[in-house]
XYZ file of C-alpha atoms in Angstrom:
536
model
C -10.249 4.206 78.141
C -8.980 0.974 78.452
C -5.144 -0.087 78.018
C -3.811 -2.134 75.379
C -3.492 -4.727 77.397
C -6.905 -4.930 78.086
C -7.986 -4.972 74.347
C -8.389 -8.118 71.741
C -5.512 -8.866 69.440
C -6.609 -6.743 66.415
C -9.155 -4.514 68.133
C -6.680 -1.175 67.728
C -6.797 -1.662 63.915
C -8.529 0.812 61.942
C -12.153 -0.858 60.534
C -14.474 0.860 58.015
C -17.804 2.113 59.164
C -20.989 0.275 58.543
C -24.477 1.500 59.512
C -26.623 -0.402 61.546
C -28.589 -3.409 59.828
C -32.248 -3.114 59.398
C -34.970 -3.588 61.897
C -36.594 -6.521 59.538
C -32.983 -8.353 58.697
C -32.806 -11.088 59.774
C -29.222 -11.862 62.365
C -27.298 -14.307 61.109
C -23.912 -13.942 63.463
C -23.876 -16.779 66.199
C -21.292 -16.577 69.061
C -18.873 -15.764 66.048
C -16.728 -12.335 67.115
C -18.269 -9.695 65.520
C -16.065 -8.247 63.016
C -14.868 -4.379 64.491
C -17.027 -3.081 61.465
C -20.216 -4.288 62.831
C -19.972 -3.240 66.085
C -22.039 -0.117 66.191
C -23.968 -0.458 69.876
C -22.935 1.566 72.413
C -23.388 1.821 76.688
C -26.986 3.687 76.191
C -28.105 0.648 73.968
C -26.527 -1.999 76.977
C -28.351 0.166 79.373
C -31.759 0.196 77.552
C -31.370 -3.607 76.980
C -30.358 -4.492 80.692
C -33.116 -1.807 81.802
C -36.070 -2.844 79.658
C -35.761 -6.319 79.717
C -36.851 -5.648 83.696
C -38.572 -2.785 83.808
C -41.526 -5.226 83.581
C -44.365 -6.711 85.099
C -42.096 -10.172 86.341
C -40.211 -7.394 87.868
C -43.285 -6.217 89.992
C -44.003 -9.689 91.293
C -41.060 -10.098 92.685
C -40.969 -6.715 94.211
C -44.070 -7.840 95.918
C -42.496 -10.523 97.874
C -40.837 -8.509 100.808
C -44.698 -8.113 101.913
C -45.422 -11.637 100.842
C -43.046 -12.508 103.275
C -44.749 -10.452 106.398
C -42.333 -7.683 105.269
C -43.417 -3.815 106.743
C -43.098 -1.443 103.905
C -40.367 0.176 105.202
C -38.491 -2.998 106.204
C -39.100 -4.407 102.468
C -38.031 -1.223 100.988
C -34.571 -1.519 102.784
C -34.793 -5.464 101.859
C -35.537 -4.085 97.805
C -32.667 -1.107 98.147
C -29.833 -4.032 99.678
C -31.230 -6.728 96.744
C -30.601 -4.282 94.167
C -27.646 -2.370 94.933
C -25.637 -5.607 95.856
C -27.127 -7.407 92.733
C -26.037 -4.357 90.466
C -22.327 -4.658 92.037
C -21.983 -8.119 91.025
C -23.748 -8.137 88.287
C -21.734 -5.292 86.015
C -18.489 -6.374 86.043
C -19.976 -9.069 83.495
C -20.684 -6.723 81.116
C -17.056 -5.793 80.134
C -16.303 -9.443 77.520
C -18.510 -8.802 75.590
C -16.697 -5.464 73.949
C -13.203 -7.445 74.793
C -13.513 -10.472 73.031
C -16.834 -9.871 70.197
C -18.699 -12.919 71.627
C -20.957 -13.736 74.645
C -20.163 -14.859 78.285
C -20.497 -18.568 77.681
C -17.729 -18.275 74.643
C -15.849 -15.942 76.760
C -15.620 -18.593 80.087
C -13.447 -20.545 78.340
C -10.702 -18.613 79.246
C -10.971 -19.667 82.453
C -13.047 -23.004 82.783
C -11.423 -24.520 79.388
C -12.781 -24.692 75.979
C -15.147 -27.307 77.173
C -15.765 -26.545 80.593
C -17.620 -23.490 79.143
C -20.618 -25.423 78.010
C -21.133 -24.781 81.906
C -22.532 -20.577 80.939
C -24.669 -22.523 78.485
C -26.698 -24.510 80.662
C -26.883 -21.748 83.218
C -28.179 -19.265 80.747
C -30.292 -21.781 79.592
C -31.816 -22.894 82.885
C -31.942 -19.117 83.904
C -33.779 -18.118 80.489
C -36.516 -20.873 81.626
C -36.900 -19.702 85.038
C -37.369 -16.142 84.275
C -39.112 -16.338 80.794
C -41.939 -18.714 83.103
C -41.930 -15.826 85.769
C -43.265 -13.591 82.753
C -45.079 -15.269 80.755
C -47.105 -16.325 84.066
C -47.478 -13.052 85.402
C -47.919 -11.040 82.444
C -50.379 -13.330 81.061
C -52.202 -13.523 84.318
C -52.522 -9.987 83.955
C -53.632 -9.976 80.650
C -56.435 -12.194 80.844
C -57.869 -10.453 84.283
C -57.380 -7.452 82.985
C -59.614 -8.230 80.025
C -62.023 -9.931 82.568
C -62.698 -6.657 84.096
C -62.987 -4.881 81.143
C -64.506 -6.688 78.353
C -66.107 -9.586 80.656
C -63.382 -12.059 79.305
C -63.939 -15.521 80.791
C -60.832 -16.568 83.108
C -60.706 -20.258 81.664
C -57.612 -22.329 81.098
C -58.619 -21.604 77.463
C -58.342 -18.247 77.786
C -54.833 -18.133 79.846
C -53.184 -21.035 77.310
C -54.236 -18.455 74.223
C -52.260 -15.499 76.302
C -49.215 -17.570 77.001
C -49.293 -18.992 73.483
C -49.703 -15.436 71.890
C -46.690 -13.992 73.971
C -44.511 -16.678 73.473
C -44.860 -16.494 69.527
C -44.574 -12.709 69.437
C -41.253 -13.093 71.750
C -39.757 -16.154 69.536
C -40.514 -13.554 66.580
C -38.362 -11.044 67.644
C -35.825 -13.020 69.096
C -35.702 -14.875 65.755
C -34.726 -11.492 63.440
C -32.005 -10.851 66.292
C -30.144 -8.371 68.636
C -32.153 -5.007 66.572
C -35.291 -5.840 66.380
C -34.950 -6.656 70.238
C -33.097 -3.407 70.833
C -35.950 -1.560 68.991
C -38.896 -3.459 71.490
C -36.523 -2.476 74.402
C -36.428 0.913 73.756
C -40.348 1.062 73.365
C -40.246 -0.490 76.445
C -37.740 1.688 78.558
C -40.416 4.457 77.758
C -43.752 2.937 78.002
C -43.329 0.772 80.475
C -41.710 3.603 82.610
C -44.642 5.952 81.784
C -47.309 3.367 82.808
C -45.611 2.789 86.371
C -45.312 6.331 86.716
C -49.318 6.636 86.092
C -49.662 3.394 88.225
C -48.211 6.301 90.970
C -51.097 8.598 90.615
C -53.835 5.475 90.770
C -52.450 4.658 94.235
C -51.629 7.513 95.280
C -54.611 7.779 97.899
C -54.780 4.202 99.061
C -51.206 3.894 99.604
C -49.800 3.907 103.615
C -46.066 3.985 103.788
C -46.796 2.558 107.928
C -47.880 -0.447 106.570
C -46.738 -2.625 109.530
C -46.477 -6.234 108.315
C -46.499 -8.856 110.741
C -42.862 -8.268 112.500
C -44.711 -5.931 115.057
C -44.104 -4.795 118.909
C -46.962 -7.410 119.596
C -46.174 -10.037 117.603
C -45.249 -13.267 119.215
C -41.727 -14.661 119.943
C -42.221 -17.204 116.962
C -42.909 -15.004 114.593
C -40.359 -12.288 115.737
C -37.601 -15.209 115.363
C -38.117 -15.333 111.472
C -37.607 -11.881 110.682
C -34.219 -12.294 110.025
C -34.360 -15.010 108.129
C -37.720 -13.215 106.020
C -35.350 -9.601 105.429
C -32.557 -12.424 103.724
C -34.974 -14.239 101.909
C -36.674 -11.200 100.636
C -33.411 -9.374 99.671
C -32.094 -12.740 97.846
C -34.803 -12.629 95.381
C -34.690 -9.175 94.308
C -30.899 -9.765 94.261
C -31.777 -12.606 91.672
C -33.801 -10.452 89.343
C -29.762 -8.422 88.693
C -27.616 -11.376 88.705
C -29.804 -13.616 86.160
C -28.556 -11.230 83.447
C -25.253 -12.189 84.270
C -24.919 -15.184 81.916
C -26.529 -12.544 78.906
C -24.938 -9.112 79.500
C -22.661 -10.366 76.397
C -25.129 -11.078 74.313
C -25.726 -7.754 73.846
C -22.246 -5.846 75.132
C -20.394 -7.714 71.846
C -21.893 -5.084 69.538
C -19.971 -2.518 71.480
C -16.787 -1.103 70.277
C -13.951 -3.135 71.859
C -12.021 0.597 72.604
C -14.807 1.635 74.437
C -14.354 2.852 77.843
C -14.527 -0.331 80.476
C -15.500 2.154 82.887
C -19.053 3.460 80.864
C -19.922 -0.338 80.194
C -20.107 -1.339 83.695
C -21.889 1.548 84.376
C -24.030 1.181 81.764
C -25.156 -2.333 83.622
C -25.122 -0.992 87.029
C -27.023 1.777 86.032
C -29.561 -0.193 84.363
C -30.269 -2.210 87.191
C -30.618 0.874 89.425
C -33.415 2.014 87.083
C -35.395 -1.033 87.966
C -36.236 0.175 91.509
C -39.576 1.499 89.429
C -40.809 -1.479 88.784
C -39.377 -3.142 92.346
C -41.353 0.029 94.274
C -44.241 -0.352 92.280
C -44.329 -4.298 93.335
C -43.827 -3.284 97.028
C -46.011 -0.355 97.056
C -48.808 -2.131 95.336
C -48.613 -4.923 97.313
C -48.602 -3.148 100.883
C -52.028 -1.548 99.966
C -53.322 -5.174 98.346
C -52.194 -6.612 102.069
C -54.236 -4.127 104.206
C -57.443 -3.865 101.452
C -57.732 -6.927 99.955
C -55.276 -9.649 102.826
C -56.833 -13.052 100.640
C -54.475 -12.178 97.937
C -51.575 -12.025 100.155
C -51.990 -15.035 101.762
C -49.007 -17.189 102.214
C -50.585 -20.464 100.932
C -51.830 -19.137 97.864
C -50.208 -15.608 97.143
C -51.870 -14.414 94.067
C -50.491 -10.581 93.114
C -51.753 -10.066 89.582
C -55.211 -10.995 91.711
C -54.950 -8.465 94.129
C -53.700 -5.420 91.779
C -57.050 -5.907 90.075
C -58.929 -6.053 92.617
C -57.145 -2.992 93.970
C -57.029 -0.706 90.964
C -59.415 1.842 89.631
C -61.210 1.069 86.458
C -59.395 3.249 84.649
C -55.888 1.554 85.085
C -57.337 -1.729 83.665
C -55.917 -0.822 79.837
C -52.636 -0.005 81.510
C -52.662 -3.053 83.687
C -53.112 -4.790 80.511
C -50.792 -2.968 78.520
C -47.903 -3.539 81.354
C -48.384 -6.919 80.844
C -48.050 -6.810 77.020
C -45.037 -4.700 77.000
C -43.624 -6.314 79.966
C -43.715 -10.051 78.312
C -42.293 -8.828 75.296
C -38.976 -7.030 76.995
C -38.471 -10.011 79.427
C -39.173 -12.962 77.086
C -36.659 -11.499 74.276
C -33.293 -10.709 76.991
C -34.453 -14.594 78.178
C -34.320 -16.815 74.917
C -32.049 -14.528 72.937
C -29.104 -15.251 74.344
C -30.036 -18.882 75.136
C -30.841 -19.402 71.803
C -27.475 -17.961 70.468
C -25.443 -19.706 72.498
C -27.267 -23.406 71.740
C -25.961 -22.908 67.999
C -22.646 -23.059 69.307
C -23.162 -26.320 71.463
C -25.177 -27.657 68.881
C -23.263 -27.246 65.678
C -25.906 -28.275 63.167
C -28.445 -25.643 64.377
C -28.430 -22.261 63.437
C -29.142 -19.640 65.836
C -32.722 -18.987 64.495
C -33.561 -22.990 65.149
C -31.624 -23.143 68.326
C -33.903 -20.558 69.154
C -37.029 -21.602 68.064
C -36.215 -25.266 69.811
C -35.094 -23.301 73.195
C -38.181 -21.358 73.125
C -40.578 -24.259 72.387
C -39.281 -26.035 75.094
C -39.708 -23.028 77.431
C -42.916 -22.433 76.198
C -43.896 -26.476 76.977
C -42.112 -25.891 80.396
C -44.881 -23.133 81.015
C -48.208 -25.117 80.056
C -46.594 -28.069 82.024
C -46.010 -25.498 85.308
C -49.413 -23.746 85.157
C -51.372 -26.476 84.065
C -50.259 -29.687 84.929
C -47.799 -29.982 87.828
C -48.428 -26.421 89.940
C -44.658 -24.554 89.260
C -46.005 -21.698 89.960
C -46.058 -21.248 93.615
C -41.964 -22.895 93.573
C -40.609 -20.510 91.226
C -38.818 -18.052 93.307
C -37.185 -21.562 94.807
C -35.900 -22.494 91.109
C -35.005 -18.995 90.379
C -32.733 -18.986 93.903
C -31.287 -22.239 93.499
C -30.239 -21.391 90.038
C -28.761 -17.817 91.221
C -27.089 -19.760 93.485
C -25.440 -21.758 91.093
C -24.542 -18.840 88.633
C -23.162 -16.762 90.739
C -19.776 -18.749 91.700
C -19.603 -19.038 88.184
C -19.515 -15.144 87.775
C -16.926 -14.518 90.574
C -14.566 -16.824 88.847
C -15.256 -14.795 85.740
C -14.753 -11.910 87.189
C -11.439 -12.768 89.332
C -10.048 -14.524 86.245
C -10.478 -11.243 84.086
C -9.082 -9.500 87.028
C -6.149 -11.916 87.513
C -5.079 -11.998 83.436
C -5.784 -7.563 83.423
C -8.618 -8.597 80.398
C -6.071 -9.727 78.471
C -8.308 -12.485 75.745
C -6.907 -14.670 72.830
C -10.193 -14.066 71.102
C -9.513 -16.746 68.559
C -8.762 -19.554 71.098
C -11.822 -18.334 72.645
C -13.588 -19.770 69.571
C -12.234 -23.599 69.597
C -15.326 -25.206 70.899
C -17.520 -23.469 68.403
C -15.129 -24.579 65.315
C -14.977 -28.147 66.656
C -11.137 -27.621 66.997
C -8.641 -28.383 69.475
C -6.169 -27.094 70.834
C -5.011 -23.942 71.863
C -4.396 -21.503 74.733
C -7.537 -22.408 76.717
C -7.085 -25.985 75.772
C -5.947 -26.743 79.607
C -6.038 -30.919 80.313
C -8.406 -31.732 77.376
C -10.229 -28.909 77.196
C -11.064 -28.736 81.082
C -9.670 -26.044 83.290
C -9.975 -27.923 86.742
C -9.193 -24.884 88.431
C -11.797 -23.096 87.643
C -14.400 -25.688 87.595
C -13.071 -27.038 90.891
C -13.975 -23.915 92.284
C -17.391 -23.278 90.616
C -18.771 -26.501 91.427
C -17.624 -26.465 95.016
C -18.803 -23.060 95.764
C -22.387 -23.569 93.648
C -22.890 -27.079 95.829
C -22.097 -25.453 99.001
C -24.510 -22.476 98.178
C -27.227 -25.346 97.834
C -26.496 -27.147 100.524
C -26.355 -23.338 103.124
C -30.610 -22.546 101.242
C -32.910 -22.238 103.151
C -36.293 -21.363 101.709
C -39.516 -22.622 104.556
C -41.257 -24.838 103.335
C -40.585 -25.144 99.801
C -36.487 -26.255 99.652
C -34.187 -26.319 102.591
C -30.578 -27.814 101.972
C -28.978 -30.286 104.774
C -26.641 -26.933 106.097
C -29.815 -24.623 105.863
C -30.661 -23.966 109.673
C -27.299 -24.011 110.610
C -27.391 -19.810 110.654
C -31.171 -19.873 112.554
C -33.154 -20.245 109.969
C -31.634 -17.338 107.977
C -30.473 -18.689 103.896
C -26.958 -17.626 103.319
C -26.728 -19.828 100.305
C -25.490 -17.100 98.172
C -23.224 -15.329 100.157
C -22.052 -18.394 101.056
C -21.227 -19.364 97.485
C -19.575 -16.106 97.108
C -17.014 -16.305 99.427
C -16.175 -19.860 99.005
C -15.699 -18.996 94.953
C -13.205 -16.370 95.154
C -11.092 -17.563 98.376
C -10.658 -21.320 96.488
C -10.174 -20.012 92.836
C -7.559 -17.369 93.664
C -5.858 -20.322 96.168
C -5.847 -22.896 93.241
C -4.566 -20.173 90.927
C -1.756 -19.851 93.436
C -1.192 -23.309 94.365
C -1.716 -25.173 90.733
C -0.395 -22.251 88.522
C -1.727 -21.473 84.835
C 0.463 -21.352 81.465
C 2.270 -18.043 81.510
C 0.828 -18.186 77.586
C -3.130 -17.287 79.040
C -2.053 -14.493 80.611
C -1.198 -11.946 77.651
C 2.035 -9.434 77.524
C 1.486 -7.667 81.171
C 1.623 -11.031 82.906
C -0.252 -12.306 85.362
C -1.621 -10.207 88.429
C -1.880 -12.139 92.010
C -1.332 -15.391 90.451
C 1.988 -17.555 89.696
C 2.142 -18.803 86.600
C 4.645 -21.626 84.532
C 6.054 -22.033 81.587
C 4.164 -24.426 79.332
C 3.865 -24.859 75.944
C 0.885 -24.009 73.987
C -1.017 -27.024 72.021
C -1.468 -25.689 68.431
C -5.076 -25.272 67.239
C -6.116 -28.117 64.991
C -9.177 -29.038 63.164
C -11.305 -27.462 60.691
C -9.997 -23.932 59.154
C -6.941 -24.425 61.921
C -4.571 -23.227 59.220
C -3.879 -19.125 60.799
C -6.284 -19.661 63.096
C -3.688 -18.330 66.084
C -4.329 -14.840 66.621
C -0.612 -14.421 67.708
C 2.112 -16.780 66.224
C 4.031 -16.410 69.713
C 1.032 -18.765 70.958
C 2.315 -21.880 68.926
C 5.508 -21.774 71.192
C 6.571 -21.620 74.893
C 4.958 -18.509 76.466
């Protein structure tokens, strides 16, 4: 169990109980903490969220890139294992604000980027929500209609993929628009389907698959081709590493309905855990796509990679319906874990939109984003670049999340959190005018330098990107260069003693400052602590 310290101001107070809300009622919180009373989730739901909004199809395509990327089998399972153990470490530490402070990530960042400087989460969530929503929409869609092809004798026109991505992205927007149930009720459906179609996917393959499958990076192979291994096993790793990390911006969309006295420890391993369980869908990506490269090699082809293709042409006519049904399920779970948060969080940054039109405007404008990619300008074949660069970006942003929880031992002012939202000012996160330099200093260095270290052939390669031979150390990059500046500007350029709760401050000076009052509308009470309104 967590310590006091660690807990909200308020969250030890006896609440009544309430029962969960209906399937069919509509949400109506925002990024509003949820009162104690309503918080009735728990680390199973958090796991079956996390777990089913990627035990999906999307998932499967990116699994399918190790071999895409001359990969053996057994060199892109080691490549899947590192991308999705080291992704799950980063990643679950994130899911411990939203029981602390009864509000998402984005809210919760301005503890340590400033009450403005946290419309930063936003736009990564949102840009993130894009990339992956496209990823399965695309696929699953893809699926859909060549599934049906081989079935029913569907024609594979542009009218028949624009009615699949136009019927997923209306079912998604419909769930995401009733809220957090509804979605938890799809993801559970989902956990359990989707797990038991894999599982069957097992026994269709069964006798085609070859766990030799050599790839290119062979005893024969030339001393060109040897030379990109390396930088192939990074690149490979990196994007299943990215399929983790992207819920990073959204793991408190869903942890805030958790009790705020629940154990810190069965959260993050709730999250960890969750990502663990998506090594089905990853294996059935790699495994699928090691048989498509030695039966069917066109599919696999470098300039114009086309997995949903080759699983078709690979599978026996009975898997078609499941094929089918993968994709179904799979848009569904993805789609909602992308736009819900996104659209929650847009209410906040956008004060005359409620979260059911911030989402329906977020997910039009995905949805646009999609018909644009497949149809107009040819996104497709770029978007593991734009999911990389973004992960890229994120991820400093999560490290100084991380070390700042670390640094203040989770201590939150859960009312200050909520400035921004009220249109107030003021406050302990208030910083120099509602900017925390120190941590922005240090995400935007670290995010630019990731960038500038990518190296992805011939799609994006940043000015620093062969300067390891070819291999993209972008992200670890980023990684390092987050956490070594923002714990040396929290040492150098100390932080009011006031944002660092009873305990103090751990690793980290701090100076005595006084704390702005909150002003603006409803300001009257609206410290949590009346110590706040003087020197800490």
């Amino acid at each position: 169990m967590s310590s006091p310290a660690e807990r909200p101001p308020g969250a030890d107070l006896p609440s009544p109980a309430a029962s969960p809300p209906s399937l069919t009622e509509v949400e109506t919180h925002g990024v509003d903490r949820i009162p104690d009373a309503e918080r009735t989730a728990t680390p199973l739901d958090l796991f079956r969220l996390a777990f089913g909004g990627a035990n999906t199809f999307s998932t499967c395509v990116l699994g399918a890139f190790p071999i895409l990327f001359g990969l053996s089998f057994r060199q892109g399972l080691a490549a899947t294992l590192l991308g999705v153990v080291a992704g799950a470490l980063i990643l679950c530490p994130m899911a411990v604000f939203g029981p602390v402070n009864g509000t998402n990530n984005a809210v919760s960042s301005s503890a340590h980027l400033g009450v403005h400087g946290r419309v930063v989460g936003s736009f990564l969530s949102l840009l993130t929500a894009v990339a992956f929503f496209s990823i399965s929409v695309w696929s699953s869609g893809d699926a859909l209609v060549g599934g049906a092809h081989r079935l029913f004798g569907l024609d594979r026109s542009d009218l028949s993929y624009a009615v699949a991505y136009a019927a997923f992205a209306v079912l998604v927007l419909a769930v995401c628009v009733y809220g957090f149930r509804f979605m938890l009720f799809v993801n559970k459906i989902a956990v359990i389907s989707a797990s038991a179609l894999f599982l069957l996917g097992a026994v269709a393959f069964a006798g085609d698959f070859d766990p030799s499958y050599a790839g290119v990076f062979t005893d024969s192979a030339d001393a060109a081709t040897t030379a990109l291994f390396w930088p192939s096993f990074i690149g490979a790793a990196l994007i299943v590493l990215s399929n983790p990390v992207s819920f990073g911006a959204f793991l408190g969309d869903w942890s805030r309905y958790i009790p705020a006295s629940t154990s810190r420890r069965k959260v993050m391993g709730a999250a960890f855990l969750s990502q663990l369980a998506t090594l089905l869908p990853f294996l059935f990506g790699l495994t699928t796509a090691s048989i498509i490269a030695d039966k069917a090699p066109q599919y696999v082809d470098p300039a114009a990679p086309d997995f949903v293709g080759g699983l078709l042409a690979i599978s026996p006519g009975w898997f078609f319906l499941p094929v089918c049904l993968l994709a179904l399920i799979g848009g569904m779970a993805t789609g909602t874990t992308a736009l819900y948060g996104t659209g929650l969080d847009f209410s906040s940054v956008f004060p005359r939109l409620s979260r059911v039109q911030a989402t329906l405007l977020v997910g039009t404008l995905s949805t646009g984003f999609i018909f644009a990619g497949r149809f107009g300008l040819d996104l497709v074949r770029s978007i593991s670049t734009f999911a990389t660069v973004i992960i890229t970006c994120t991820t400093p942003w999560m490290v100084v999340m991380m070390l700042g929880y670390w640094t203040r031992r989770g201590w939150y002012d859960p009312e200050a959190l909520q400035v921004f939202n009220r249109r107030q000012r003021g406050g302990r996160y208030w910083f120099a005018h509602g900017w925390n330099w120190r941590g922005m200093t240090a995400w935007w260095i670290s995010a630019l330098t990731g960038v500038l270290f990518t190296n992805m052939p011939g799609q994006f390669v940043g000015p620093l990107g062969d300067l390891a031979n070819g291999v993209d150390i972008g992200l670890p990059v980023s990684l390092v260069v987050a956490a070594v500046l923002f714990l040396t500007l929290l040492w150098l350029f100390p932080e009011p003693r006031a944002v660092y709760g009873p305990e103090g401050a751990r690793l980290a000076r701090t100076v005595e400052a006084p704390v702005p009052p909150i002003t603006g509308p409803g300001a009257e009470g609206a410290l949590s602590d009346p110590s706040a309104r003087l020197p800490a």
